[in-house]
Coordinates of C-alpha atoms and ligand atoms in Angstrom, one line a residue:
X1 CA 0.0 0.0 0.0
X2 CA 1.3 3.5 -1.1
X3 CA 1.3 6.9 1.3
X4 CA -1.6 7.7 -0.2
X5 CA -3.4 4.4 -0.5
X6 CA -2.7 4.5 3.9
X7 CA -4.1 7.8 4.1
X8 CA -7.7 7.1 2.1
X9 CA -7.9 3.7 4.2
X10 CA -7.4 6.0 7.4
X11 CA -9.6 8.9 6.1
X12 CA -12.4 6.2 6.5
X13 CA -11.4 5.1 9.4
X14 CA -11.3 8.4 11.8
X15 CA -13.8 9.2 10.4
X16 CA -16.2 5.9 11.9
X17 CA -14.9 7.5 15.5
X18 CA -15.4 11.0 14.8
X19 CA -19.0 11.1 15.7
X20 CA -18.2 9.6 19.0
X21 CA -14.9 11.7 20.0
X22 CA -16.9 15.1 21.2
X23 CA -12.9 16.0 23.3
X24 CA -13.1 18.5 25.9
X25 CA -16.9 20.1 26.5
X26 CA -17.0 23.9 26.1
X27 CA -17.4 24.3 29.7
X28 CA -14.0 22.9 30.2
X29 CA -12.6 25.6 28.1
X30 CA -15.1 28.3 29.7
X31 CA -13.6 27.7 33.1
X32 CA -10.3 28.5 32.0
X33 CA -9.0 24.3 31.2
X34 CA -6.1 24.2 28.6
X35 CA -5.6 21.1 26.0
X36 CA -1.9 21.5 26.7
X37 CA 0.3 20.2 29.6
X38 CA 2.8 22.5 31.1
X39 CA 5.6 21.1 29.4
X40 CA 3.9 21.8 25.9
X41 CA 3.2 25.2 27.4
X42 CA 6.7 25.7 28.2
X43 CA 7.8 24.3 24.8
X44 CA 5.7 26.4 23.0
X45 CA 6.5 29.9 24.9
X46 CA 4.3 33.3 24.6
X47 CA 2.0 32.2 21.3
X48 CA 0.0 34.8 21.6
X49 CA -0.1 37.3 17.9
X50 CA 2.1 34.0 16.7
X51 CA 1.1 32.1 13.6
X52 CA 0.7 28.0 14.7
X53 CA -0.3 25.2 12.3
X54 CA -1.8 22.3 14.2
X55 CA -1.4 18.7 12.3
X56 CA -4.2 15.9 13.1
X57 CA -5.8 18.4 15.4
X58 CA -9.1 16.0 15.6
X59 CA -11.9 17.6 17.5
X60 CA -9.4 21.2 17.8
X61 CA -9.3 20.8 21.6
X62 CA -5.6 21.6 21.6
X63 CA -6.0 24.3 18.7
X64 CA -8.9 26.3 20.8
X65 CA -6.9 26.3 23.3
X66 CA -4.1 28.2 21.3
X67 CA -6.6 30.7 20.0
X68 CA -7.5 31.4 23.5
X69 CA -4.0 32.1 24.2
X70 CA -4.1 34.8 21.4
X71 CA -2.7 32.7 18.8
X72 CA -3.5 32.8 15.0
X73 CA -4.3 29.2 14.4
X74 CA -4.8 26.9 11.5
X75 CA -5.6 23.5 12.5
X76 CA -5.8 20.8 10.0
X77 CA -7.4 17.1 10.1
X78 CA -8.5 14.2 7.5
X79 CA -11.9 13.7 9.6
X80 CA -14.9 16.3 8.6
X81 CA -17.0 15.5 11.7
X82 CA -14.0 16.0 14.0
X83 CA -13.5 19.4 12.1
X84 CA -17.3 19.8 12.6
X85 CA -17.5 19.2 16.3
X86 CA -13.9 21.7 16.5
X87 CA -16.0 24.2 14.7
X88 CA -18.7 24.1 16.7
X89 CA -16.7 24.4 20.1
X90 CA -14.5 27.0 18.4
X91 CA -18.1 29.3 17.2
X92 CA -19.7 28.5 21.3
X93 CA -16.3 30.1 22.9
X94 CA -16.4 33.0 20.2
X95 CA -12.4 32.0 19.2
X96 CA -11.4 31.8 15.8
X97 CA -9.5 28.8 14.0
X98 CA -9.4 28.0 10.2
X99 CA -9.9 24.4 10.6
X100 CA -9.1 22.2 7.2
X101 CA -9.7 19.2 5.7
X102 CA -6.1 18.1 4.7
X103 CA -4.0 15.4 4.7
X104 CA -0.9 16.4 6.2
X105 CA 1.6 14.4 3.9
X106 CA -0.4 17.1 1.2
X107 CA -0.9 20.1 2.8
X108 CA -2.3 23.5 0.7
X109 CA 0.9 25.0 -0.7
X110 CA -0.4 28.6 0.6
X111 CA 0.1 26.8 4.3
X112 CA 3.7 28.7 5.2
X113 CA 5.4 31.0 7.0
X114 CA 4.1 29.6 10.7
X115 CA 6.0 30.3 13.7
X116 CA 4.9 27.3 15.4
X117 CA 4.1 24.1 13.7
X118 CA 2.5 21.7 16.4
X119 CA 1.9 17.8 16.4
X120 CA 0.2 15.6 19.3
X121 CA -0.6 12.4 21.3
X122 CA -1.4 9.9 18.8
X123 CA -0.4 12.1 15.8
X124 CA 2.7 11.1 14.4
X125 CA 1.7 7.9 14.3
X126 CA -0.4 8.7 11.3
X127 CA 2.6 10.0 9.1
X128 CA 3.4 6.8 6.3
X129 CA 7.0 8.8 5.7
X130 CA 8.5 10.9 8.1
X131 CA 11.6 11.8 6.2
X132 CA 9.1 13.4 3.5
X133 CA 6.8 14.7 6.2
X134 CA 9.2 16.4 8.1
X135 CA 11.3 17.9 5.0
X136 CA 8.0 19.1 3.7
X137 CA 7.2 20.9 7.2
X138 CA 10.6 22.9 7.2
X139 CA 9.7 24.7 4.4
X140 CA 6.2 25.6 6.0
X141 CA 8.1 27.3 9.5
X142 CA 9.1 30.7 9.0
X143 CA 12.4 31.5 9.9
X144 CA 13.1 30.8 13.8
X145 CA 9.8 28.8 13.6
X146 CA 9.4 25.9 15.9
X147 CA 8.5 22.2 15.3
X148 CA 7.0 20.4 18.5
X149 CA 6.0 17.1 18.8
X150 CA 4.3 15.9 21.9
X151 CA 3.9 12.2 21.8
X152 CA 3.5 8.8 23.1
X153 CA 6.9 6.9 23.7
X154 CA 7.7 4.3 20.5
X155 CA 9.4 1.8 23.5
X156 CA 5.5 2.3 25.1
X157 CA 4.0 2.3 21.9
X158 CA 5.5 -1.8 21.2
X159 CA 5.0 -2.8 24.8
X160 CA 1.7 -4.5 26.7
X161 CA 1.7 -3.0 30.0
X162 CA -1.0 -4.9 31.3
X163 CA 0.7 -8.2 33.5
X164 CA 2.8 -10.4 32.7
X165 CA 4.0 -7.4 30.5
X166 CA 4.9 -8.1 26.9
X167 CA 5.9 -7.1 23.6
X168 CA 3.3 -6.4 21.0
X169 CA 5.3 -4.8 17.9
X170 CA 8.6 -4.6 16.7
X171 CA 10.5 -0.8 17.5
X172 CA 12.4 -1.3 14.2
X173 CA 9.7 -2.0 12.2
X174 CA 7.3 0.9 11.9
X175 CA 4.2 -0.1 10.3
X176 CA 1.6 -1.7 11.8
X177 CA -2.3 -2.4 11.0
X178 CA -5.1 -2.0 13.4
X179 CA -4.0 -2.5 17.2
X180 CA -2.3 -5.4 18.2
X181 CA -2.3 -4.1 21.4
X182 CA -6.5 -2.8 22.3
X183 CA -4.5 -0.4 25.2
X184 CA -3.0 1.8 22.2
X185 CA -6.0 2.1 20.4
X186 CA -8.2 5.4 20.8
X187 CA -11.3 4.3 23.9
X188 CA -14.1 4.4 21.1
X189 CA -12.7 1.4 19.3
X190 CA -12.5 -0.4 22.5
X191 CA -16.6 0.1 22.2
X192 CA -17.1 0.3 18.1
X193 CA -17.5 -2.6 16.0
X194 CA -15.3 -1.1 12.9
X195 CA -14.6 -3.1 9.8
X196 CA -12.0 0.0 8.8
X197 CA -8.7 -1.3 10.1
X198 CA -6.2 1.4 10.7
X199 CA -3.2 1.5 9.0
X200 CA -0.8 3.4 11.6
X201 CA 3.2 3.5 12.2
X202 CA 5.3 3.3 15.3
X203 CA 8.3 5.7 14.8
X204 CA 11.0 5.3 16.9
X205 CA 13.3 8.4 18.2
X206 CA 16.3 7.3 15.9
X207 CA 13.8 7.6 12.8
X208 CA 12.5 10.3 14.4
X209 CA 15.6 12.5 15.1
X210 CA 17.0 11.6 11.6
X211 CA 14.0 12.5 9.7
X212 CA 14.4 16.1 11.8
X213 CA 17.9 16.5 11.3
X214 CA 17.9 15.7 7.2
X215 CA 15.5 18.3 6.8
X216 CA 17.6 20.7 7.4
X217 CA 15.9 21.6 11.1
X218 CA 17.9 22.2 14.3
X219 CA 17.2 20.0 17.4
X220 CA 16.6 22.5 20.6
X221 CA 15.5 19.7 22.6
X222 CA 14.2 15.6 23.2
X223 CA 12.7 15.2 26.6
X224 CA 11.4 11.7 27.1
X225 CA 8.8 11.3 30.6
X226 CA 8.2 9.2 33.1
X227 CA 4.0 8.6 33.0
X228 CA 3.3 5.8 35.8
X229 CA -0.4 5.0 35.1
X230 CA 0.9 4.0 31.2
X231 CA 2.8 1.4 33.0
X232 CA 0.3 0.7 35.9
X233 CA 1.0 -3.0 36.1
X234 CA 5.0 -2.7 36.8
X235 CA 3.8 -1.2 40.3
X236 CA 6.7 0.6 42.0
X237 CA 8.7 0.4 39.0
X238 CA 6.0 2.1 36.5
X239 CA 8.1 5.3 36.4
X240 CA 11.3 3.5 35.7
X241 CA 10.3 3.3 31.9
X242 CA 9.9 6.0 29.4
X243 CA 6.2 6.7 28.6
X244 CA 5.8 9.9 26.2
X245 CA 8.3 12.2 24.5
X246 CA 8.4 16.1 23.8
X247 CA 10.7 17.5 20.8
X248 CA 11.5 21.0 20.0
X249 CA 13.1 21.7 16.8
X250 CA 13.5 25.4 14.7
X251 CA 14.3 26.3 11.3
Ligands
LIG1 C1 -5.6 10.5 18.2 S1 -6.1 11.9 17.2 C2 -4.9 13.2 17.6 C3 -5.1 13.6 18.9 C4 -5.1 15.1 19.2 N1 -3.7 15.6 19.3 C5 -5.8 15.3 20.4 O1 -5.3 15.3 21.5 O2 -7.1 15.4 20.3 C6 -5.5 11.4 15.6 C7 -6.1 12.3 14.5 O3 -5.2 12.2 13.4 C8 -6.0 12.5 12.2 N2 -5.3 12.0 11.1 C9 -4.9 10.7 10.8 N3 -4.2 10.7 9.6 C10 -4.1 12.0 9.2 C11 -3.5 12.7 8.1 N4 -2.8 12.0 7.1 N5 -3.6 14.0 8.0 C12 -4.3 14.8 8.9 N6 -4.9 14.2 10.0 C13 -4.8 12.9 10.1 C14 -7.3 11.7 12.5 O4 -8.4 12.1 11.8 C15 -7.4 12.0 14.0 O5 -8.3 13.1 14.2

């Protein structure tokens, strides 16, 4: 199957969940709750009057929250109804986001020029070729911009963390289709009967950090965390593993 051939097949995928992934209500947002973690606050510094591109933004939760921080935002997904139900939120809090329906291996050529180019939680994993992805996304930061990515760990990604703990993909091997492990896969499939597999990719730092590095970007930072209820079952050791990631490159 081709990039493009992955893409359609998830296209029809996300958007089975979409009418059942609402995100964050807009009460969350009224009372003042952010989509981002301090560490992607800290990472991302003073967006306000900043231009930010969000990739597979899904219902906008993280995007709304950028607008509300005074950011011009563009926020971009392959799922209408989660650009729907991101529009909707976004029109009830009275914030403003140019959400599009884009592929992100394909994005509009008039999408450049960003200062912050931001990438989430179960994102990444949707990119079929991260060495075109992220060459393609260095010509779309302006000068000084920033890449972040805020992810889930490959190592956690590969490993099934319920008891006895074992190994459910292969870190050198990217590519993988629907979930081997039901733990990685988003709650609503847990529920949904889906006859769309996904076709998803497990990319692991070295890929990664190469991919970033060969398209020309500079690499401020790679934080990897600790998250103890991702590894629940290794008790008193659940911290000793690394559970999500945070990059920071520029251009
Ligand atoms: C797990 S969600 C991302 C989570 C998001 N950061 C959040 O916290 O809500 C994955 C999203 O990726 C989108 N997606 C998958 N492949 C994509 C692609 N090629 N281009 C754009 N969006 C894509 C899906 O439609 C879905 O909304």
């Amino acid at each position: 199957m081709n990039s493009a051939e992955v893409v359609a097949q998830n296209r029809q995928y996300w958007q089975a969940l979409a009418p059942h992934r609402p995100g964050e209500s807009v009460e969350f947002f009224r009372a003042g709750g952010s989509a981002l973690n301090p560490d992607e606050l800290a990472a991302v510094g003073d967006v306000s009057g900043r231009r930010v591109l969000q990739l597979a933004c899904s219902v906008g939760d993280e995007a709304l929250t950028f607008a509300g921080l005074g950011a011009d935002v563009t926020a971009v997904d392959l799922a209408p109804t989660h650009l729907s139900t991101g529009r909707a939120k976004a029109g009830a809090l009275g914030l403003s986001v140019d959400f599009r329906e884009q592929d992100m291996m394909a994005l509009d050529p008039e999408l450049t020029g960003f200062d912050l180019i931001f990438i989430s939680w179960g994102g990444i994993c949707w990119v079929p070729d991260l060495t075109s992805w992220a060459a393609d996304l260095s010509t779309r930061l302006a000068p000084g911009g920033v890449l972040v990515i805020s992810e889930h760990h490959p190592l956690w990604e590969v490993l099934t963390v319920t008891a006895p703990m074992s190994v459910n993909g292969d870190y050198f091997a990217p590519a993988r289709v629907g979930y081997a492990d039901p733990l990685k896969a988003p709650e609503i499939t847990r529920e949904l009967e889906s006859p769309i597999l996904s076709r998803s990719f497990v990319w692991s730092l070295g890929a990664l950090t190469t991919a970033v590095l060969a398209a020309g970007l500079t690499l401020r930072s790679l934080q990897e965390f600790a998250a103890p209820e991702m590894y629940a079952a290794l008790g008193d050791k659940a911290a000793w593993l690394p559970a999500t990631y945070l990059l920071t490159a520029t251009r």
